[in-house]
Amino acid sequence: MRFHLFVLLAVLSANSAEEDEDFDFSAYSPPGPYFDKEFSRNVTALVGKTASLTCRVRNAGNRTISWVRHRDIHLLTVGRDTYTSDQRFQALHKPHTDEWTLQIRYPQDRDSGVYECQISTTPPIGHFVHLIVVEPNTTIMGAPEMYINRGSTINLTCIVEHSPEPPANIMWMHNNLEINYDSPRGGVSVITEKGDVTVSYLLIQRAKPADSGRYSCSPSNAIAQEITVHVLNGELPAAMQHGGQLKLEYPITVFFFSLVALFLGT
């Protein structure tokens, strides 16, 4: 009985060894490095404001991560070392994390383009990140001058375009002084609609000669623009009646905001 049990165990052991020889352990080896593409997204940056291009590499192991600029096939960084004389470029990486960042200080329009985050596998694998450097544009409709009758409502519209995010605030000024919407004069209000294109409306009811002068719209993330307003007595010449009026592009919106301003001023 014991002999038969010994033989049975020996046979099972031999079969198990044969199965181990046939088993493909490589199929269960740790996966190679790959990019988390949901995290490594394209970047839009403001001119002069630091841009950060980040790629997340999973299972990097001891591989090296590099950044390459495709415009001139220029190797910018290898690991945390910089391989360009342009000191605006810097590689950032926190130990024990999967994130590798190419930081560009004071970016300019010429820095726009394709950058590749590359893993030192054989052959190397890479992930493209597109950088767009934009300069917000500010426009005051009807600039540089507006003519309006005394007693009418002054409608000034400031448009901020090509900004990766809406300006945190927009300051309106009259003759270099910030406009006080709670001044005893009354009838002065501002309404700002933020979005891909941000529009700020300055409404001044019952225009007076003292309201004449230079008005400036100053977004927090863009260059300010100015318009000169002339408040006149009597009827305006036909050629001047359209100067700076919002009805050129925003008739419904302006009509609505004018009603709101009128309601607030009563």
Short mmCIF file of C-alpha atoms in Angstrom, two decimals:
data_model
loop_
_atom_site.label_atom_id
_atom_site.label_comp_id
_atom_site.label_asym_id
_atom_site.label_seq_id
_atom_site.Cartn_x
_atom_site.Cartn_y
_atom_site.Cartn_z
CA MET A 1 0.00 0.00 0.00
CA ARG A 2 2.74 2.41 0.91
CA PHE A 3 4.60 1.49 -2.24
CA HIS A 4 1.61 2.34 -4.42
CA LEU A 5 1.15 5.69 -2.62
CA PHE A 6 4.82 6.53 -3.21
CA VAL A 7 4.50 5.74 -6.93
CA LEU A 8 1.36 7.90 -7.21
CA LEU A 9 3.09 10.89 -5.59
CA ALA A 10 6.09 10.48 -7.87
CA VAL A 11 3.86 10.47 -10.97
CA LEU A 12 1.98 13.59 -9.81
CA SER A 13 5.27 15.36 -9.10
CA ALA A 14 6.58 14.51 -12.57
CA ASN A 15 3.39 15.77 -14.25
CA SER A 16 3.60 19.00 -12.25
CA ALA A 17 7.19 19.57 -13.39
CA GLU A 18 6.21 19.03 -17.02
CA GLU A 19 3.36 21.56 -16.65
CA ASP A 20 5.79 24.09 -15.13
CA GLU A 21 8.08 23.66 -18.13
CA ASP A 22 5.18 24.35 -20.52
CA PHE A 23 3.81 27.32 -18.50
CA ASP A 24 4.43 30.75 -20.05
CA PHE A 25 5.52 32.87 -17.10
CA SER A 26 6.21 35.85 -19.36
CA ALA A 27 2.47 36.36 -19.80
CA TYR A 28 2.29 37.13 -16.10
CA SER A 29 5.37 39.36 -15.90
CA PRO A 30 4.82 42.97 -14.80
CA PRO A 31 3.55 45.16 -17.69
CA GLY A 32 5.99 47.52 -19.34
CA PRO A 33 5.88 51.32 -19.02
CA TYR A 34 2.98 53.21 -20.56
CA PHE A 35 1.51 56.72 -20.58
CA ASP A 36 -1.59 57.75 -18.66
CA LYS A 37 -3.03 59.70 -21.58
CA GLU A 38 -6.05 60.88 -19.62
CA PHE A 39 -3.68 62.87 -17.44
CA SER A 40 -1.12 63.97 -20.06
CA ARG A 41 -3.19 66.59 -21.83
CA ASN A 42 -2.48 69.46 -24.21
CA VAL A 43 -1.70 72.85 -22.70
CA THR A 44 -2.76 76.41 -23.47
CA ALA A 45 -0.61 79.05 -21.79
CA LEU A 46 -0.47 82.82 -21.60
CA VAL A 47 2.44 84.76 -23.05
CA GLY A 48 4.91 85.43 -20.24
CA LYS A 49 3.19 83.12 -17.75
CA THR A 50 4.98 79.88 -16.81
CA ALA A 51 3.75 76.86 -18.78
CA SER A 52 3.92 73.31 -17.40
CA LEU A 53 3.72 70.27 -19.70
CA THR A 54 3.24 67.11 -17.66
CA CYS A 55 3.16 63.46 -18.63
CA ARG A 56 2.35 60.59 -16.30
CA VAL A 57 4.34 57.41 -16.92
CA ARG A 58 3.17 54.18 -15.31
CA ASN A 59 5.61 51.36 -14.51
CA ALA A 60 8.62 53.44 -15.57
CA GLY A 61 10.95 51.35 -13.42
CA ASN A 62 14.56 52.38 -14.06
CA ARG A 63 13.80 53.88 -17.47
CA THR A 64 14.70 57.47 -18.21
CA ILE A 65 12.08 60.06 -19.18
CA SER A 66 13.06 62.74 -21.69
CA TRP A 67 11.39 65.75 -23.32
CA VAL A 68 11.98 66.54 -27.00
CA ARG A 69 10.85 69.63 -28.93
CA HIS A 70 9.65 68.52 -32.35
CA ARG A 71 10.05 71.86 -34.12
CA ASP A 72 13.80 71.32 -34.39
CA ILE A 73 14.07 67.78 -32.90
CA HIS A 74 15.87 69.29 -29.93
CA LEU A 75 16.49 67.18 -26.82
CA LEU A 76 15.50 69.47 -23.95
CA THR A 77 15.74 67.29 -20.85
CA VAL A 78 16.84 63.81 -19.81
CA GLY A 79 15.60 62.77 -16.39
CA ARG A 80 15.99 65.88 -14.28
CA ASP A 81 18.91 67.22 -16.31
CA THR A 82 18.52 70.00 -18.88
CA TYR A 83 20.20 69.68 -22.27
CA THR A 84 19.53 73.11 -23.73
CA SER A 85 21.22 76.46 -23.27
CA ASP A 86 17.79 78.10 -23.04
CA GLN A 87 17.47 78.51 -19.28
CA ARG A 88 13.70 78.94 -19.52
CA PHE A 89 13.37 75.15 -19.79
CA GLN A 90 13.54 72.93 -16.72
CA ALA A 91 12.63 69.33 -15.89
CA LEU A 92 10.66 68.71 -12.72
CA HIS A 93 10.04 65.37 -11.03
CA LYS A 94 9.13 64.45 -7.47
CA PRO A 95 10.68 61.15 -6.32
CA HIS A 96 8.31 58.18 -6.05
CA THR A 97 5.74 59.78 -8.37
CA ASP A 98 4.74 59.03 -11.97
CA GLU A 99 4.69 62.65 -13.12
CA TRP A 100 7.39 64.24 -15.28
CA THR A 101 7.01 67.94 -16.04
CA LEU A 102 8.65 70.20 -18.59
CA GLN A 103 8.44 73.75 -17.25
CA ILE A 104 8.82 76.71 -19.61
CA ARG A 105 9.26 80.12 -18.00
CA TYR A 106 8.24 83.26 -19.87
CA PRO A 107 6.79 81.37 -22.87
CA GLN A 108 6.43 83.22 -26.16
CA ASP A 109 4.38 82.55 -29.27
CA ARG A 110 7.38 80.85 -30.89
CA ASP A 111 7.29 78.19 -28.15
CA SER A 112 3.97 76.90 -29.46
CA GLY A 113 4.16 73.46 -31.01
CA VAL A 114 4.55 69.75 -30.32
CA TYR A 115 6.63 68.38 -27.45
CA GLU A 116 7.28 64.67 -26.91
CA CYS A 117 7.56 62.95 -23.56
CA GLN A 118 9.75 59.92 -24.28
CA ILE A 119 10.50 56.69 -22.38
CA SER A 120 13.91 55.06 -22.88
CA THR A 121 12.58 51.65 -23.91
CA THR A 122 13.90 49.71 -26.92
CA PRO A 123 12.67 51.14 -29.20
CA PRO A 124 11.71 54.36 -27.33
CA ILE A 125 8.01 55.13 -26.95
CA GLY A 126 6.62 58.65 -26.71
CA HIS A 127 3.54 60.73 -26.08
CA PHE A 128 2.89 64.06 -27.81
CA VAL A 129 1.78 67.14 -25.89
CA HIS A 130 0.67 70.20 -27.87
CA LEU A 131 1.49 73.61 -26.40
CA ILE A 132 -0.40 76.71 -27.56
CA VAL A 133 0.89 80.05 -26.28
CA VAL A 134 -1.71 82.78 -26.63
CA GLU A 135 -1.86 86.48 -25.91
CA PRO A 136 -5.32 87.66 -24.83
CA ASN A 137 -6.76 90.40 -27.00
CA THR A 138 -8.82 93.26 -25.58
CA THR A 139 -11.19 95.30 -27.74
CA ILE A 140 -13.58 98.13 -26.92
CA MET A 141 -16.30 98.35 -29.52
CA GLY A 142 -16.42 101.66 -31.34
CA ALA A 143 -12.92 102.72 -30.29
CA PRO A 144 -11.10 105.03 -30.54
CA GLU A 145 -13.95 107.56 -30.16
CA MET A 146 -17.65 107.63 -29.36
CA TYR A 147 -20.04 110.59 -29.75
CA ILE A 148 -23.30 110.62 -27.83
CA ASN A 149 -26.07 113.06 -26.96
CA ARG A 150 -26.45 114.48 -23.51
CA GLY A 151 -29.09 112.57 -21.53
CA SER A 152 -28.56 109.34 -23.48
CA THR A 153 -27.15 106.11 -22.08
CA ILE A 154 -23.48 105.42 -22.71
CA ASN A 155 -22.94 101.78 -23.63
CA LEU A 156 -19.32 100.68 -23.57
CA THR A 157 -18.46 97.08 -24.41
CA CYS A 158 -15.10 95.48 -23.65
CA ILE A 159 -14.36 92.10 -25.25
CA VAL A 160 -11.53 89.80 -24.08
CA GLU A 161 -10.63 87.00 -26.50
CA HIS A 162 -7.98 84.28 -26.89
CA SER A 163 -7.58 83.70 -23.18
CA PRO A 164 -7.17 80.16 -21.76
CA GLU A 165 -9.36 81.22 -18.84
CA PRO A 166 -11.63 84.21 -18.16
CA PRO A 167 -10.00 87.20 -16.47
CA ALA A 168 -10.42 87.17 -12.70
CA ASN A 169 -11.67 90.75 -12.88
CA ILE A 170 -12.06 93.66 -15.29
CA MET A 171 -11.47 97.20 -14.08
CA TRP A 172 -13.13 100.17 -15.77
CA MET A 173 -11.49 103.58 -15.37
CA HIS A 174 -12.50 107.13 -16.33
CA ASN A 175 -9.66 109.60 -16.85
CA ASN A 176 -7.26 107.29 -14.97
CA LEU A 177 -9.57 106.95 -11.95
CA GLU A 178 -11.33 103.69 -11.10
CA ILE A 179 -15.06 104.06 -11.61
CA ASN A 180 -17.11 104.00 -8.42
CA TYR A 181 -20.42 102.28 -9.11
CA ASP A 182 -21.83 103.51 -5.78
CA SER A 183 -20.99 107.19 -6.31
CA PRO A 184 -23.63 109.87 -5.61
CA ARG A 185 -23.96 110.38 -9.37
CA GLY A 186 -25.87 107.10 -9.69
CA GLY A 187 -26.92 105.39 -12.88
CA VAL A 188 -23.54 103.70 -13.42
CA SER A 189 -23.39 99.91 -13.58
CA VAL A 190 -21.26 97.14 -15.03
CA ILE A 191 -22.26 93.65 -16.12
CA THR A 192 -19.65 91.04 -17.06
CA GLU A 193 -20.28 87.77 -18.85
CA LYS A 194 -17.36 85.35 -18.49
CA GLY A 195 -16.65 82.52 -20.91
CA ASP A 196 -14.41 81.56 -23.82
CA VAL A 197 -15.02 85.16 -24.88
CA THR A 198 -15.54 87.49 -21.91
CA VAL A 199 -17.66 90.59 -22.42
CA SER A 200 -17.95 93.46 -19.92
CA TYR A 201 -20.63 96.15 -20.35
CA LEU A 202 -20.29 99.58 -18.74
CA LEU A 203 -23.64 101.41 -18.71
CA ILE A 204 -23.88 105.09 -17.80
CA GLN A 205 -27.37 106.55 -17.78
CA ARG A 206 -28.31 110.17 -18.36
CA ALA A 207 -24.97 111.14 -19.88
CA LYS A 208 -23.56 114.54 -18.86
CA PRO A 209 -20.68 116.62 -20.24
CA ALA A 210 -18.70 115.59 -17.12
CA ASP A 211 -18.93 112.00 -18.37
CA SER A 212 -16.79 112.89 -21.37
CA GLY A 213 -13.19 111.73 -21.39
CA ARG A 214 -11.05 108.61 -21.67
CA TYR A 215 -12.47 105.29 -20.53
CA SER A 216 -10.23 102.25 -20.18
CA CYS A 217 -11.06 98.58 -19.82
CA SER A 218 -8.33 96.70 -17.95
CA PRO A 219 -8.67 92.87 -17.70
CA SER A 220 -6.50 91.18 -15.09
CA ASN A 221 -4.89 88.92 -17.72
CA ALA A 222 -4.71 91.16 -20.78
CA ILE A 223 -3.57 94.57 -21.98
CA ALA A 224 -5.95 97.46 -21.28
CA GLN A 225 -7.68 99.35 -24.09
CA GLU A 226 -9.15 102.84 -24.19
CA ILE A 227 -11.95 104.79 -25.83
CA THR A 228 -12.65 108.52 -25.77
CA VAL A 229 -16.28 109.53 -25.16
CA HIS A 230 -17.68 112.91 -26.25
CA VAL A 231 -20.99 113.92 -24.67
CA LEU A 232 -22.54 116.62 -26.85
CA ASN A 233 -25.55 118.90 -26.66
CA GLY A 234 -28.08 118.61 -29.47
CA GLU A 235 -28.52 115.97 -32.16
CA LEU A 236 -25.54 113.98 -33.37
CA PRO A 237 -24.50 114.05 -37.01
CA ALA A 238 -25.73 110.92 -38.80
CA ALA A 239 -22.18 109.70 -39.36
CA MET A 240 -21.54 109.68 -35.60
CA GLN A 241 -24.69 108.03 -34.35
CA HIS A 242 -23.31 104.52 -34.75
CA GLY A 243 -19.97 105.16 -33.05
CA GLY A 244 -19.39 102.57 -30.34
CA GLN A 245 -23.00 101.48 -30.08
CA LEU A 246 -23.50 97.85 -29.03
CA LYS A 247 -26.35 97.41 -31.48
CA LEU A 248 -23.75 96.60 -34.11
CA GLU A 249 -23.22 93.10 -32.67
CA TYR A 250 -25.20 92.60 -29.45
CA PRO A 251 -28.62 94.23 -29.95
CA ILE A 252 -30.69 91.88 -27.78
CA THR A 253 -28.10 91.71 -25.00
CA VAL A 254 -27.65 95.46 -24.88
CA PHE A 255 -31.37 96.06 -24.83
CA PHE A 256 -31.72 93.66 -21.92
CA PHE A 257 -28.83 95.18 -19.96
CA SER A 258 -30.12 98.69 -20.61
CA LEU A 259 -33.44 97.69 -19.04
CA VAL A 260 -31.58 96.19 -16.07
CA ALA A 261 -29.53 99.36 -15.64
CA LEU A 262 -32.66 101.50 -15.88
CA PHE A 263 -34.37 99.33 -13.25
CA LEU A 264 -31.38 99.54 -10.90
CA GLY A 265 -31.20 103.28 -11.30
CA THR A 266 -34.83 103.87 -10.36
#
